[in-house]
Coordinates of C-alpha atoms in Angstrom, one line a residue:
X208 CA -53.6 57.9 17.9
X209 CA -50.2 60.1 18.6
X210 CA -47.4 59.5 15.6
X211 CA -43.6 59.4 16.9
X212 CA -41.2 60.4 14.3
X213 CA -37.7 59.5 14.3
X214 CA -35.0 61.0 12.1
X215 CA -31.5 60.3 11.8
X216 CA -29.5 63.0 9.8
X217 CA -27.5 61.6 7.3
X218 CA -25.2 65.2 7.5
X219 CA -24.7 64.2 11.4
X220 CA -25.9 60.7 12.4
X221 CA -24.8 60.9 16.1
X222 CA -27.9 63.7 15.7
X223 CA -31.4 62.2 16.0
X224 CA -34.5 64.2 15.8
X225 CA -37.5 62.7 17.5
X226 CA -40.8 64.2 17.6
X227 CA -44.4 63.4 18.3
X228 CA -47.2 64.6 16.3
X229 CA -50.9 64.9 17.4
X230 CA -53.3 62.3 16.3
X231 CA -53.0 61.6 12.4
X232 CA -56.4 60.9 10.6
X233 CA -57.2 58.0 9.2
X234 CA -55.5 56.6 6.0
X235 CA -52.3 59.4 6.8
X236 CA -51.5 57.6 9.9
X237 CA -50.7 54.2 7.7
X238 CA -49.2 55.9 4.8
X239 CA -45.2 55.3 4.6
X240 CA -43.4 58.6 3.7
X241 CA -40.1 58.1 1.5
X242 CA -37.8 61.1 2.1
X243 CA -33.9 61.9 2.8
X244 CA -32.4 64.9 4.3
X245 CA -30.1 66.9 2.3
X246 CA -28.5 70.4 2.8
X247 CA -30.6 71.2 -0.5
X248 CA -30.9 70.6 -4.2
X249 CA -27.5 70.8 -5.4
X250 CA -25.8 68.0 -6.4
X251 CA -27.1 65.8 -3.5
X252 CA -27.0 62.2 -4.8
X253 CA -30.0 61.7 -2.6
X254 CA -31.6 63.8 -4.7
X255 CA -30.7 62.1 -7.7
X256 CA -32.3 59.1 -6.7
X257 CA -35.4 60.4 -5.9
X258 CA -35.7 62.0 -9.5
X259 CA -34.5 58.8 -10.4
X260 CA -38.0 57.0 -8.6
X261 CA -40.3 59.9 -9.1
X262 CA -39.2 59.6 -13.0
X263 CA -39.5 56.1 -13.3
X264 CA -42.7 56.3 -11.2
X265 CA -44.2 58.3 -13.7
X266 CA -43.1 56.3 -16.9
X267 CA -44.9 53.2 -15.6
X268 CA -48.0 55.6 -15.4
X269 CA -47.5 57.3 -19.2
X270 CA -47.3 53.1 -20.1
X271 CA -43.5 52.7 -20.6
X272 CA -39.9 54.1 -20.2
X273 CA -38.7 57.7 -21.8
X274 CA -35.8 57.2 -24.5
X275 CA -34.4 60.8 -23.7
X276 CA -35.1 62.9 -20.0
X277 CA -34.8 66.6 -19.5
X278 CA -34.6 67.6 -16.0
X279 CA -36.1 71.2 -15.6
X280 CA -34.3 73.6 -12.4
X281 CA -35.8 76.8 -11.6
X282 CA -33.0 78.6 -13.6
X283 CA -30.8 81.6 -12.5
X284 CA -28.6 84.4 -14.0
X285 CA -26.3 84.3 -11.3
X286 CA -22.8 82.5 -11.5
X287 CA -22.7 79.3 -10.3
X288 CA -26.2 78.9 -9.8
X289 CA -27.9 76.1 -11.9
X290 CA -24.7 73.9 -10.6
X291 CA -27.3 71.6 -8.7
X292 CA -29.0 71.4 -11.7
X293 CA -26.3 69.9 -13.7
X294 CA -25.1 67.9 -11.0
X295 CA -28.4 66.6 -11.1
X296 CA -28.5 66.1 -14.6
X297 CA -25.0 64.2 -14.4
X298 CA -25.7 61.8 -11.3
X299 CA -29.5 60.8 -13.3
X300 CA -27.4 60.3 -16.5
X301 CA -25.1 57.7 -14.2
X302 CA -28.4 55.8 -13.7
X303 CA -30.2 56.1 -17.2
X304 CA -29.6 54.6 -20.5
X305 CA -30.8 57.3 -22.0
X306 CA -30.0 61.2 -22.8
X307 CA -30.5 63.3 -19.9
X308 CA -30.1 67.3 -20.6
X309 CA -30.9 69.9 -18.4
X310 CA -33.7 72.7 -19.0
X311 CA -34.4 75.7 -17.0
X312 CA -37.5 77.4 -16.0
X313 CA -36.7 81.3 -16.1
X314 CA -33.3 83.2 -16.5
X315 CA -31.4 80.4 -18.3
X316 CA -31.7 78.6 -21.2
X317 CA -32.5 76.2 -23.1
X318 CA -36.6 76.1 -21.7
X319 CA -38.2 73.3 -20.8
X320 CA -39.8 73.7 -24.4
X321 CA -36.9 74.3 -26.2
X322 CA -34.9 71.2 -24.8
X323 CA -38.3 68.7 -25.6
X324 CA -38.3 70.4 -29.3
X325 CA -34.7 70.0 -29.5
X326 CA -34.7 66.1 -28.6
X327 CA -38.0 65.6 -30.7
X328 CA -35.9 67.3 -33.6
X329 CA -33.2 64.5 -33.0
X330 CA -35.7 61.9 -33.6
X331 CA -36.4 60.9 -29.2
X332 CA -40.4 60.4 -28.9
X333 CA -40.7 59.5 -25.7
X334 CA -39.2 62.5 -23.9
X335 CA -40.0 62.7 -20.1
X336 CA -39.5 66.1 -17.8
X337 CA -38.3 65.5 -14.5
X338 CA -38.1 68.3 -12.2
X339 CA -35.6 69.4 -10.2
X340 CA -37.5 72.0 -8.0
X341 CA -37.6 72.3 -4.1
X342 CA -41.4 72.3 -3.8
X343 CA -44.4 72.7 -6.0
X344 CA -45.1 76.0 -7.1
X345 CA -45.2 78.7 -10.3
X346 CA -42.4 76.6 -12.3
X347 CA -44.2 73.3 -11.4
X348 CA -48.1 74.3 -12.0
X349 CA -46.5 76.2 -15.5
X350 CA -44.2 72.6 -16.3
X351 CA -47.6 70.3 -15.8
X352 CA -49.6 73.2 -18.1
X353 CA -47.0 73.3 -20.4
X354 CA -46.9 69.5 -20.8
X355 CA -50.5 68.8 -20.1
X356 CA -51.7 67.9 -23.9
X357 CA -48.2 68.8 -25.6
X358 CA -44.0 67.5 -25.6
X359 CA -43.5 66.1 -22.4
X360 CA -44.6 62.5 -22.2
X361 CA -44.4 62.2 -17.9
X362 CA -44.1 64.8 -15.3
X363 CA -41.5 63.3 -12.4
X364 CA -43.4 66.1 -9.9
X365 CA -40.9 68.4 -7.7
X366 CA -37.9 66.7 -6.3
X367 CA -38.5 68.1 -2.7
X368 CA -40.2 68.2 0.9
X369 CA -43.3 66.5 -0.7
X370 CA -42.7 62.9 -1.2
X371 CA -39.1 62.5 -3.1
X372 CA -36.2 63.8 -1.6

């Protein structure tokens, strides 16, 4: 059975995007899709609140809340550039009783392993990685290995085109 998509963009709501899709298999055909549009990652509060799910998604699966959050960004050496990152960081402390510090991937510091030790050194057990990546990828397969048996108690999966923002 054909799929017809609608999309109203947030940026521009007199725009609508309609398009139909070939027949969708199955169990895809029912499945709801949560998503926003956004220019991108930086400071969107869209995105924020789709960390904000995806994070409290994956507490309810590790069996309860985090008491501290470190939000992990790609990372870069260039001026300006892990802004979205904090922004992130800022919005998803608005929304969070608890710490929320940012982390990078590569290029910046602190690490995602340096921020986890640095909150397990303040005494926070429960620390959950959320991350604030486009799409999954190196940083995200190296984030789930990293965290696999080790520090990170829940994984809030990339904040992108997949499922959250």
């Amino acid at each position: 059975m054909p799929v017809h998509l609608r999309f109203e963009l947030r940026a521009d709501p007199e725009r609508v995007l309609d398009q139909d899709l070939p027949e969708v298999p199955g169990p895809a055909a029912a499945r709801r899709f949560d998503c926003a549009g956004t220019r991108g990652l930086s400071g969107e509060h869209a995105v924020s609140l789709a960390l904000y799910d995806r994070l409290r998604a994956a507490e309810r699966k590790a069996g309860g809340p985090a008491d501290a959050v470190v939000v992990a960004g790609a990372g870069s050496s260039r001026p300006g550039g892990n802004d979205g990152t904090l922004a992130a960081v800022r919005r998803l402390g608005l929304l969070l009783p608890v710490p929320v510090t940012a982390a990078y991937c590569s290029s910046s510091t602190p690490t995602p392993a340096e921020a986890v030790a640095r909150l397990h050194a303040l005494g926070f057990r429960r620390v959950a990685v959320a991350t604030h990546l486009l799409a999954p990828g190196r940083f995200t397969r190296a984030l789930a290995a990293l965290y696999a048996g080790a520090g990170g108690r829940s994984s809030a999966g990339s904040a992108g085109l997949r499922a959250a923002a």
